[in-house]
Amino acid sequence: MTLYKQLVSWMTVVFLLLMISVFAIEFRNTQTFLENQQRSEVNNSINTVGLALAPYLENEDKVSAESVINALFDGSYYSAVRLTLFNTDDEIVRVYPITIDSVPKWFSDLHLFRTISESRIITSGWLQLAEVEIVTHPGYAYQQLWNALTQLATTFLIVIALGVIIISIVVRRALSPLQSIIIKMKQVAENNFSGELQQPKTKDLEAVINGINSMSAQIAQSFQSQAKEAEKLRDKVYLDPISGLGNRAFFMAQLNTWLAESAKGGVALFRVNFINKVYEEEGYEAGDAKVKELSDLLKVTLPSTNVILTRVNACEFGFIFPSIEEEELKIAADNIIAYTQDIKGDPTATAPIDADLGVVFNESRKTTTDILSLADNALTQAHSHPELAYGYIADESAHELMGKQQWKQFVDEAINEHLFDFTLQLATTHLGAVFHQEVFSAIEKDNQRYSANQYLLALDQLNETTPFDQFVIRTMIERIIAEEITQPVAINLANRSIENPSFVRWLTNTLRKNKSIASLLHFEIQETSFIENEDHTALLCNVIRSFGAEFGVDNFGRNFESLEYLKVFRPKYVKLDYLFTHQLNDEKQRYILASISRTAQNLGITTIASRVENKEQLELLSEHNVDVFQGFFINEKVKGK
């Protein structure tokens, strides 16, 4: 029970005891008054009847005496009247049955009043003529007492109700600073440090409020310092400070990730020789400005947010185009050359730009060394043949070309004919407790398997990811309802779907209809959505949370942006980018991992590392602030139990 309820309850009990005491005293006083009044009326009545009967009794006029008794007692609240004549021993008896309809029977059965009986000798001088006896009936007293009781009860109930309301209001106002403290402490417990408590009117709580505000500010400052430290460490290792792009280490890490995931797409190396001349002829400041200008223009050439642009060395840039089609890769290469012409100030794009671009299109698994060798050969080809816009090398392996529209039709066919195969990859804690299981999709047709990387890029470029995401969500909900899935399931959402208002409306209705199982749904959103599309992402996250589902950040830490967005969105978990979870033998890499993970943990956010392949990797990750692990080793470990 809350302090507010305890105070109101006890104050109400004390108030009720006080009111009940007053009520009992008032009730008892009324009862005593009515009893005394009844006794007084009996005395008055017997005196009156004696004086009225005396003249008739002297004359022995029995008829007149009866008339007097009838006149005095008919319709009165007396139960019996008896007149005994001494000279003849005759009796005149009158019995008056009285019923009180306005008083409940249970109340009259309480016997709150005694029956009063009075007798008196009627005399004439020294001569005793008769004896009169009057017996009262308590019905009238019960009626009066009942009326008084109902009035008292009504008044007391009104007073008690008003008293409880006033007590509640007064206590609530008195405890309002305490309620603010409770809310603030809950926010602090959830690692939300925004806003200060207002100074209370209650002087006793000023020191408490000031202490909480100071503590919250210090914790918030500590988090900001930790976040900035993590960002600085990440930037120091992976960011080129002049261009604002990833450096060679970042390029190599992302290249390894791409080759491990799909290896389909393109790689390009762009050697800009004229930048060296600017450094030599105009100095470092001019050279840095030229690098920054070229970097900003090259960003415009990227066909999607998934493309990775880095500065490999002083005058060389590296590109990774995951899952891009060959024709689109050539268009991107043409754009790189065209935008570089703008740097040279040649609107006709005919003057040589003194730069070489080597492009490789790949569709088969290769090592990092192999793909970089091909990129170097393409770069050499471009340098050896100035008449070519760029050097180009395509994968020599046999491959089936399929355009974007063909991929879309293929996906639609797979949805209609149920050709999708869904696999679930577990994410567990170090002790084996399941956090969730991530959904991976593939299409199986004619004994051939097509992974998601092959068709999702085409859907993204055509802005057709919404039907696919809806299909996956519907399928998972159906399996949860059918109890095929009993643990939380993580579903990746495409950036295009997040930007689509119709998808948000559909998800709202879907979660509303399936609110009972919404807690088993985790939605993974790319970090780029939180940074570049904040408004749409905030709307979607509010919808997810409002119905009891959860969301997390995928590829956490990949973008060289502030990690402050975590404080705004408060995801349930973050899935660390592979950039931070590989090469853990490097002490510097481990330190960055621990710092990035701690930034999330300081906000109560679960950290997940994917692609865990062996026990040694799991142990190292566990030692450096990672909470949950996902990958081949985890699945095999669970199967082996």
XYZ file of C-alpha atoms in Angstrom:
641
model
C 0.000 0.000 0.000
C 1.303 3.453 -0.885
C 2.083 6.063 1.755
C -0.770 8.186 0.417
C -3.275 5.362 0.882
C -1.928 4.561 4.335
C -2.222 8.157 5.501
C -5.695 8.607 4.031
C -6.817 5.266 5.473
C -5.597 5.952 8.997
C -6.828 9.551 9.025
C -10.190 8.316 7.772
C -10.299 5.675 10.532
C -9.558 8.293 13.204
C -12.151 10.619 11.691
C -14.702 7.783 11.606
C -14.021 6.887 15.236
C -14.532 10.520 16.212
C -17.746 10.782 14.221
C -19.053 7.454 15.542
C -18.380 8.628 19.107
C -20.250 11.872 18.492
C -23.032 9.935 16.797
C -23.355 7.509 19.743
C -23.422 10.333 22.292
C -26.029 12.236 20.301
C -28.135 9.109 19.855
C -27.980 8.307 23.568
C -28.904 11.863 24.535
C -31.903 11.781 22.206
C -33.021 8.446 23.633
C -32.757 9.743 27.237
C -34.594 12.936 26.343
C -37.492 11.033 24.758
C -37.738 8.678 27.732
C -37.830 11.589 30.184
C -40.326 13.404 27.993
C -42.529 10.299 27.991
C -42.423 10.101 31.823
C -43.272 13.796 32.134
C -46.245 13.456 29.810
C -47.570 10.509 31.865
C -47.428 12.594 35.024
C -49.199 15.498 33.339
C -51.818 13.221 31.832
C -52.632 11.449 35.123
C -52.962 14.764 36.947
C -55.266 16.067 34.218
C -57.487 12.979 34.235
C -57.773 13.107 38.054
C -58.987 16.688 38.050
C -61.394 16.029 35.170
C -62.965 12.899 36.733
C -63.305 14.106 40.337
C -66.658 16.014 39.889
C -68.271 13.086 38.083
C -67.043 10.539 40.551
C -68.444 12.551 43.453
C -71.876 12.341 41.768
C -71.280 8.705 40.914
C -71.851 9.558 37.246
C -70.154 6.584 35.623
C -71.269 7.459 32.115
C -69.751 10.913 32.257
C -66.555 9.453 33.676
C -66.315 7.087 30.716
C -66.887 10.007 28.358
C -64.051 11.942 29.962
C -61.672 8.965 29.603
C -62.654 8.483 25.977
C -62.182 12.171 25.235
C -58.761 12.326 26.895
C -57.178 9.085 25.665
C -58.689 8.232 22.288
C -55.956 8.780 19.659
C -53.184 9.215 22.228
C -49.990 7.143 22.570
C -51.164 5.141 25.602
C -51.636 1.418 25.546
C -54.142 1.119 28.437
C -56.216 3.159 30.931
C -57.918 1.600 33.964
C -60.313 3.385 36.339
C -61.325 1.474 39.492
C -64.349 2.826 41.440
C -63.964 2.234 45.198
C -67.626 2.466 46.162
C -68.823 -0.186 43.675
C -65.567 -1.952 42.780
C -66.453 -1.414 39.114
C -63.658 -0.914 36.552
C -63.579 1.114 33.407
C -60.810 -0.252 31.152
C -59.696 1.089 27.816
C -57.023 -0.665 25.702
C -55.567 1.157 22.700
C -53.567 -1.007 20.228
C -51.041 1.272 18.540
C -48.964 0.399 15.453
C -46.177 2.592 14.106
C -45.778 1.931 10.368
C -42.958 4.419 9.853
C -40.531 2.532 12.118
C -38.838 -0.715 10.951
C -39.716 -3.731 13.051
C -36.065 -4.531 13.733
C -35.654 -1.100 15.275
C -38.645 -1.430 17.621
C -37.408 -4.907 18.566
C -34.285 -3.361 20.056
C -36.285 -2.485 23.222
C -34.719 0.901 23.592
C -37.625 2.228 25.731
C -39.284 0.760 28.823
C -43.063 0.748 29.293
C -44.033 3.394 31.875
C -47.021 2.810 34.161
C -48.427 5.406 36.608
C -51.393 5.182 39.011
C -53.103 7.831 41.109
C -55.852 7.909 43.778
C -58.639 10.383 42.962
C -59.933 12.023 46.142
C -62.581 14.526 47.178
C -61.381 16.074 50.375
C -60.527 13.147 52.642
C -62.708 10.784 50.652
C -61.000 8.381 48.175
C -63.231 7.979 45.156
C -61.260 5.887 42.624
C -57.863 4.809 41.327
C -56.723 5.598 37.803
C -53.805 3.805 36.098
C -52.168 4.833 32.807
C -49.787 2.571 30.818
C -47.729 4.243 28.081
C -46.890 2.857 24.652
C -43.253 3.540 23.452
C -44.294 3.666 19.775
C -44.236 7.436 19.628
C -40.796 7.510 21.250
C -39.555 4.957 18.728
C -40.931 7.080 15.907
C -39.212 10.196 17.210
C -35.973 8.369 17.842
C -36.065 6.783 14.350
C -36.592 10.180 12.725
C -33.722 11.595 14.747
C -31.565 8.607 13.825
C -32.156 8.989 10.065
C -31.424 12.710 10.223
C -28.259 12.108 12.225
C -27.132 9.314 9.913
C -27.724 11.430 6.777
C -25.865 14.365 8.262
C -23.008 12.210 9.485
C -22.644 10.404 6.164
C -22.451 13.740 4.358
C -19.913 15.014 6.874
C -17.871 11.798 6.656
C -17.881 11.894 2.828
C -16.811 15.536 2.812
C -14.220 14.769 5.482
C -12.700 11.893 3.494
C -12.602 14.046 0.341
C -10.941 16.904 2.214
C -8.480 14.496 3.869
C -7.623 12.996 0.449
C -7.088 16.420 -1.109
C -5.029 17.724 1.799
C -2.866 14.585 1.982
C -2.410 14.511 -1.792
C -1.293 18.126 -1.817
C 0.976 17.543 1.149
C 2.510 14.489 -0.533
C 2.744 15.952 -4.043
C 6.483 16.634 -3.637
C 6.903 13.035 -2.480
C 4.983 11.797 -5.520
C 7.309 13.835 -7.722
C 10.243 12.222 -5.937
C 8.795 8.748 -6.559
C 8.291 9.478 -10.276
C 11.779 10.923 -10.533
C 13.368 7.941 -8.778
C 11.530 5.558 -11.130
C 12.936 7.561 -14.036
C 16.416 7.381 -12.515
C 15.981 3.629 -12.043
C 15.154 3.474 -15.758
C 18.236 5.631 -16.456
C 16.148 8.632 -17.471
C 17.810 11.729 -16.028
C 16.019 14.502 -17.911
C 14.295 17.322 -16.026
C 14.681 18.644 -12.479
C 12.230 18.473 -9.607
C 10.640 21.773 -8.628
C 11.325 23.162 -5.180
C 8.534 22.061 -2.792
C 6.534 24.299 -0.460
C 7.205 21.773 2.297
C 10.446 22.952 3.855
C 11.321 19.494 5.200
C 11.609 18.117 1.657
C 13.809 20.851 0.186
C 17.029 19.055 1.127
C 15.707 15.797 -0.343
C 14.687 17.484 -3.618
C 18.018 19.255 -3.915
C 19.878 16.008 -3.243
C 17.898 14.107 -5.887
C 18.361 16.864 -8.465
C 22.081 16.928 -7.775
C 22.357 13.132 -7.939
C 20.350 12.976 -11.184
C 22.468 15.701 -12.771
C 25.671 13.919 -11.784
C 24.449 10.580 -13.152
C 23.317 12.270 -16.373
C 26.704 13.949 -16.649
C 28.374 10.620 -16.014
C 26.351 8.999 -18.799
C 27.129 11.822 -21.213
C 30.802 11.574 -20.343
C 30.712 7.804 -20.836
C 28.878 8.171 -24.152
C 31.329 10.811 -25.352
C 34.254 8.666 -24.245
C 32.853 5.718 -26.190
C 32.305 7.919 -29.222
C 35.826 9.322 -28.990
C 37.335 5.856 -28.717
C 35.302 4.635 -31.676
C 36.117 7.712 -33.729
C 39.785 7.550 -32.823
C 40.066 4.005 -34.111
C 37.589 3.984 -37.005
C 36.980 7.601 -38.103
C 39.024 9.781 -40.407
C 38.892 13.190 -38.677
C 39.340 15.282 -41.833
C 36.686 13.777 -44.098
C 34.345 12.555 -41.366
C 34.294 9.142 -43.081
C 35.413 5.769 -41.825
C 39.137 5.100 -42.056
C 41.039 2.103 -43.405
C 40.371 0.009 -40.270
C 36.653 0.690 -40.641
C 36.793 -0.170 -44.345
C 38.496 -3.491 -43.658
C 36.078 -4.394 -40.859
C 33.027 -3.650 -42.997
C 34.582 -5.491 -45.934
C 35.015 -8.583 -43.761
C 31.413 -8.290 -42.574
C 30.062 -7.983 -46.115
C 32.118 -10.924 -47.406
C 30.951 -13.072 -44.485
C 27.260 -12.187 -44.887
C 26.654 -12.343 -48.628
C 29.650 -11.176 -50.707
C 27.244 -10.036 -53.409
C 27.630 -6.452 -54.563
C 30.473 -4.159 -55.457
C 33.747 -2.776 -54.154
C 35.468 0.325 -55.472
C 38.785 2.050 -54.810
C 39.073 5.698 -55.814
C 42.572 7.213 -55.942
C 42.350 11.023 -56.217
C 45.807 12.118 -57.283
C 45.055 15.841 -57.519
C 44.521 15.984 -53.734
C 48.223 15.217 -53.238
C 49.056 18.150 -55.492
C 46.848 20.453 -53.443
C 48.647 19.365 -50.274
C 52.041 19.932 -51.899
C 51.241 23.229 -53.635
C 48.719 24.913 -51.307
C 49.405 23.396 -47.914
C 47.632 21.117 -45.474
C 44.758 23.472 -44.765
C 43.784 23.707 -48.430
C 44.314 19.973 -48.874
C 42.070 19.155 -45.909
C 39.393 21.495 -47.241
C 39.537 19.764 -50.633
C 39.235 16.342 -48.957
C 36.199 17.530 -46.985
C 34.595 18.992 -50.080
C 35.131 15.809 -52.079
C 33.850 13.644 -49.193
C 30.615 15.619 -48.990
C 30.084 15.324 -52.741
C 30.862 11.601 -52.780
C 28.183 11.004 -50.146
C 25.632 12.263 -52.635
C 26.621 9.527 -55.058
C 25.560 6.747 -52.702
C 22.482 4.991 -54.107
C 21.276 3.981 -50.623
C 22.130 4.366 -46.959
C 23.601 0.850 -46.910
C 26.558 1.888 -49.050
C 29.774 2.351 -47.065
C 32.135 5.193 -47.984
C 35.565 5.439 -46.353
C 38.856 7.297 -46.712
C 41.477 4.584 -46.954
C 44.509 6.900 -47.019
C 45.424 10.506 -47.838
C 44.176 10.448 -51.430
C 42.306 7.148 -51.701
C 38.651 6.392 -50.930
C 37.029 2.990 -50.561
C 33.412 2.038 -51.350
C 31.396 -1.045 -50.448
C 28.060 -1.559 -52.223
C 26.300 -4.502 -50.481
C 23.819 -6.491 -52.627
C 23.852 -3.943 -55.463
C 22.999 -4.982 -59.008
C 25.657 -4.716 -61.705
C 23.919 -1.991 -63.722
C 23.373 0.113 -60.617
C 27.022 -0.317 -59.661
C 28.057 1.094 -63.033
C 25.688 4.043 -62.566
C 27.200 4.706 -59.140
C 30.705 4.607 -60.680
C 29.659 7.112 -63.355
C 28.275 9.381 -60.629
C 31.526 9.239 -58.680
C 33.443 10.442 -61.734
C 30.828 13.104 -62.530
C 30.823 14.576 -59.025
C 34.591 14.593 -58.928
C 34.515 16.646 -62.149
C 32.561 19.247 -60.135
C 35.461 19.532 -57.721
C 37.739 20.424 -60.637
C 35.280 23.039 -61.845
C 34.799 21.526 -65.315
C 31.096 21.769 -66.240
C 31.716 19.939 -69.532
C 33.188 16.940 -67.700
C 35.768 16.561 -70.490
C 39.004 17.648 -68.796
C 41.031 14.883 -67.154
C 40.501 14.849 -63.372
C 43.765 13.139 -62.426
C 41.967 10.428 -60.477
C 41.577 6.674 -60.968
C 38.527 4.583 -60.074
C 38.634 0.784 -59.912
C 35.325 -1.074 -59.562
C 34.720 -4.775 -58.845
C 31.367 -6.535 -59.125
C 31.244 -9.750 -57.118
C 28.722 -12.550 -56.603
C 30.757 -15.396 -55.101
C 32.486 -16.016 -51.792
C 35.977 -14.550 -51.691
C 38.569 -13.718 -49.099
C 39.466 -10.160 -48.215
C 42.797 -10.548 -49.970
C 41.148 -11.793 -53.157
C 38.629 -8.976 -53.366
C 41.243 -6.302 -52.643
C 43.527 -7.800 -55.314
C 40.716 -7.501 -57.846
C 40.083 -3.892 -56.735
C 43.795 -3.067 -57.131
C 43.790 -4.649 -60.608
C 40.767 -2.565 -61.587
C 42.521 0.538 -60.240
C 45.647 -0.310 -62.274
C 43.455 -0.834 -65.326
C 41.957 2.645 -64.895
C 45.379 4.213 -64.517
C 46.783 2.359 -67.550
C 43.863 3.315 -69.783
C 43.092 7.012 -69.247
C 40.493 6.857 -72.002
C 38.310 4.711 -69.718
C 36.108 6.451 -67.159
C 37.032 3.730 -64.666
C 38.498 0.268 -64.499
C 35.920 -2.472 -64.166
C 36.192 -6.158 -63.257
C 33.131 -8.411 -63.015
C 32.899 -11.724 -61.207
C 33.772 -14.494 -63.634
C 31.561 -17.055 -61.871
C 28.370 -18.035 -63.607
C 25.411 -16.140 -62.268
C 21.807 -15.591 -63.139
C 21.013 -11.965 -63.712
C 17.700 -10.860 -62.263
C 16.456 -7.289 -62.320
C 14.641 -5.474 -59.524
C 11.195 -6.063 -61.022
C 12.013 -9.729 -61.500
C 13.044 -10.022 -57.864
C 9.801 -8.353 -56.796
C 7.735 -10.754 -58.893
C 9.770 -13.627 -57.515
C 9.076 -12.538 -53.910
C 5.358 -12.062 -54.651
C 5.257 -15.547 -56.117
C 7.050 -16.959 -53.091
C 4.515 -15.301 -50.754
C 1.524 -16.593 -52.720
C 2.899 -20.119 -53.112
C 4.385 -20.370 -49.602
C 7.938 -20.865 -50.821
C 9.493 -19.059 -47.862
C 11.537 -20.934 -45.317
C 11.968 -19.241 -41.945
C 14.738 -20.153 -39.538
C 15.081 -18.896 -35.981
C 18.473 -18.136 -34.463
C 18.587 -18.054 -30.676
C 20.012 -15.201 -28.637
C 20.776 -16.296 -25.076
C 22.514 -15.045 -21.966
C 25.787 -16.537 -20.766
C 23.773 -18.871 -18.523
C 21.613 -20.054 -21.419
C 18.400 -18.106 -20.740
C 16.710 -17.271 -24.048
C 16.338 -13.540 -24.713
C 14.714 -13.945 -28.133
C 15.131 -15.730 -31.449
C 15.769 -13.782 -34.630
C 13.887 -14.591 -37.829
C 15.869 -15.221 -41.019
C 14.034 -15.759 -44.294
C 14.952 -17.502 -47.521
C 13.125 -18.648 -50.640
C 13.407 -22.268 -51.748
C 12.436 -23.110 -55.312
C 13.551 -25.810 -57.730
C 16.096 -27.122 -55.226
C 17.745 -23.726 -55.042
C 17.862 -21.464 -52.005
C 17.756 -17.667 -52.290
C 18.853 -15.755 -49.189
C 17.262 -12.509 -48.028
C 20.317 -10.497 -49.086
C 19.539 -11.338 -52.703
C 16.024 -9.900 -52.850
C 15.734 -7.353 -50.027
C 17.885 -4.732 -51.789
C 15.661 -4.906 -54.879
C 12.561 -4.489 -52.711
C 14.194 -1.573 -50.922
C 15.080 0.184 -54.176
C 11.536 -0.301 -55.471
C 10.076 0.845 -52.122
C 8.261 -2.495 -51.879
C 9.517 -3.725 -48.515
C 6.192 -3.100 -46.763
C 4.297 -6.136 -48.175
C 7.241 -8.380 -47.334
C 7.547 -7.078 -43.758
C 3.801 -7.458 -43.291
C 3.995 -11.037 -44.545
C 6.778 -11.926 -42.105
C 4.951 -10.320 -39.165
C 1.672 -12.075 -40.019
C 3.455 -15.415 -40.315
C 5.192 -15.044 -36.959
C 1.957 -13.993 -35.226
C 0.151 -17.019 -36.685
C 2.896 -19.318 -35.397
C 2.816 -17.720 -31.959
C -0.976 -18.119 -31.761
C -0.623 -21.736 -32.885
C 2.004 -22.128 -30.098
C 4.648 -23.196 -32.614
C 6.684 -20.318 -31.189
C 6.639 -19.798 -27.427
C 9.603 -17.460 -26.927
C 10.064 -13.849 -28.065
C 10.844 -13.556 -31.768
C 12.857 -10.713 -33.335
C 11.703 -9.389 -36.732
C 13.852 -7.040 -38.804
C 12.048 -4.032 -40.277
C 13.237 -2.321 -43.464
C 13.924 1.416 -43.391
C 11.455 1.905 -46.235
C 8.669 0.285 -44.221
C 9.350 2.543 -41.250
C 8.942 5.591 -43.498
C 5.620 4.273 -44.849
C 2.572 5.670 -42.934
C 0.356 2.857 -44.221
C 2.711 0.304 -42.653
C 2.534 2.090 -39.310
C -1.285 2.100 -39.471
C -1.317 -1.578 -40.418
C 1.054 -2.467 -37.575
C -1.089 -0.469 -35.139
C -4.218 -2.433 -36.074
C -2.347 -5.741 -36.100
C -0.840 -5.244 -32.646
C -4.184 -4.049 -31.288
C -5.881 -7.246 -32.490
C -3.067 -9.402 -31.093
C -2.283 -7.499 -27.907
C -2.301 -10.682 -25.835
C 0.796 -12.026 -27.630
C 2.476 -8.683 -28.428
C 5.034 -9.203 -25.645
C 6.540 -12.021 -27.737
C 7.317 -9.647 -30.617
C 10.641 -7.803 -30.857
C 11.189 -5.482 -33.815
C 14.737 -4.717 -34.953
C 15.302 -1.312 -36.511
C 18.497 -0.227 -38.269
C 20.516 2.407 -36.415
C 20.353 4.664 -39.486
C 16.574 5.026 -38.975
C 17.053 6.416 -35.469
C 19.596 8.940 -36.730
C 18.366 9.935 -40.194
C 14.614 9.370 -39.884
C 13.917 10.286 -36.281
C 10.270 11.403 -36.602
C 8.965 8.343 -38.446
C 10.971 6.032 -36.199
C 9.641 7.709 -33.046
C 6.064 7.221 -34.267
C 6.674 3.556 -34.995
C 8.403 2.958 -31.647
C 5.498 4.554 -29.763
C 3.089 2.211 -31.551
C 5.231 -0.832 -30.723
C 5.592 0.061 -27.050
C 1.941 1.092 -26.560
C 0.716 -2.446 -27.288
C 3.309 -4.267 -25.183
C 5.804 -5.230 -27.898
C 9.483 -4.209 -27.820
C 12.067 -2.863 -30.251
C 15.835 -2.882 -30.538
C 18.641 -1.224 -32.510
C 20.429 -3.251 -35.167
C 24.046 -2.488 -36.196
C 24.508 -0.397 -33.069
C 27.523 1.911 -33.260
C 28.112 1.579 -37.007
C 27.234 5.197 -37.812
C 29.636 7.900 -36.698
C 26.922 9.860 -34.916
C 26.214 10.689 -31.296
C 24.860 7.858 -29.178
C 22.526 10.318 -27.440
C 19.572 8.934 -29.409
C 19.519 6.046 -26.929
C 18.276 8.411 -24.208
C 15.407 9.531 -26.437
C 14.195 6.175 -27.773
C 15.074 3.838 -24.890
C 15.186 0.579 -26.900
C 14.952 -2.714 -25.044
C 18.200 -3.904 -26.584
C 20.971 -3.004 -29.007
C 22.651 -5.448 -31.350
C 26.307 -4.479 -31.556
C 27.760 -3.986 -34.998
C 30.264 -6.661 -35.968
C 32.789 -3.834 -36.160
C 33.137 -4.046 -32.356
C 32.813 -7.789 -31.773
C 35.565 -9.194 -33.991
C 39.340 -9.177 -33.579
C 38.973 -9.329 -29.791
C 42.604 -10.325 -29.408
C 43.383 -6.649 -29.947
C 43.365 -4.927 -26.544
C 42.300 -1.630 -28.085
C 39.363 -3.356 -29.798
C 38.273 -4.927 -26.504
C 38.413 -1.566 -24.771
C 36.205 0.016 -27.425
C 33.748 -2.874 -27.148
C 33.528 -2.500 -23.367
C 33.031 1.247 -23.643
C 30.325 1.029 -26.335
C 28.496 -1.709 -24.425
C 28.702 0.187 -21.149
C 27.085 3.202 -22.792
C 23.980 1.114 -23.486
C 24.072 -0.714 -20.158
C 24.158 2.569 -18.255
C 20.672 3.179 -19.644
C 19.440 -0.280 -18.693
C 19.575 -1.464 -22.311
C 20.513 -5.071 -23.065
C 23.535 -5.519 -25.336
C 23.627 -8.348 -27.877
C 26.596 -9.635 -29.854
C 25.857 -11.581 -33.026
C 27.981 -14.050 -35.030
C 29.387 -15.764 -31.954
C 31.293 -18.703 -33.402
C 33.171 -20.287 -30.491
C 33.425 -20.481 -26.717
C 36.514 -18.256 -26.517
C 34.688 -15.447 -28.340
C 31.711 -15.848 -26.019
C 33.904 -15.636 -22.924
C 35.682 -12.511 -24.163
C 32.407 -10.818 -25.062
C 30.931 -11.714 -21.695
C 33.874 -10.108 -19.922
C 33.347 -6.846 -21.802
C 29.776 -5.848 -20.896
C 27.880 -7.961 -23.433
C 24.659 -9.441 -22.002
C 23.278 -11.684 -24.751
C 24.936 -13.761 -27.462
C 23.711 -14.926 -30.860
C 25.308 -17.041 -33.550
C 26.197 -20.486 -34.804
C 27.946 -21.474 -31.566
C 24.895 -20.543 -29.467
C 22.508 -22.587 -31.646
C 24.822 -25.597 -31.568
C 25.281 -25.211 -27.823
C 21.507 -25.249 -27.264
C 21.030 -28.233 -29.587
C 23.729 -30.122 -27.717
C 21.948 -29.877 -24.401
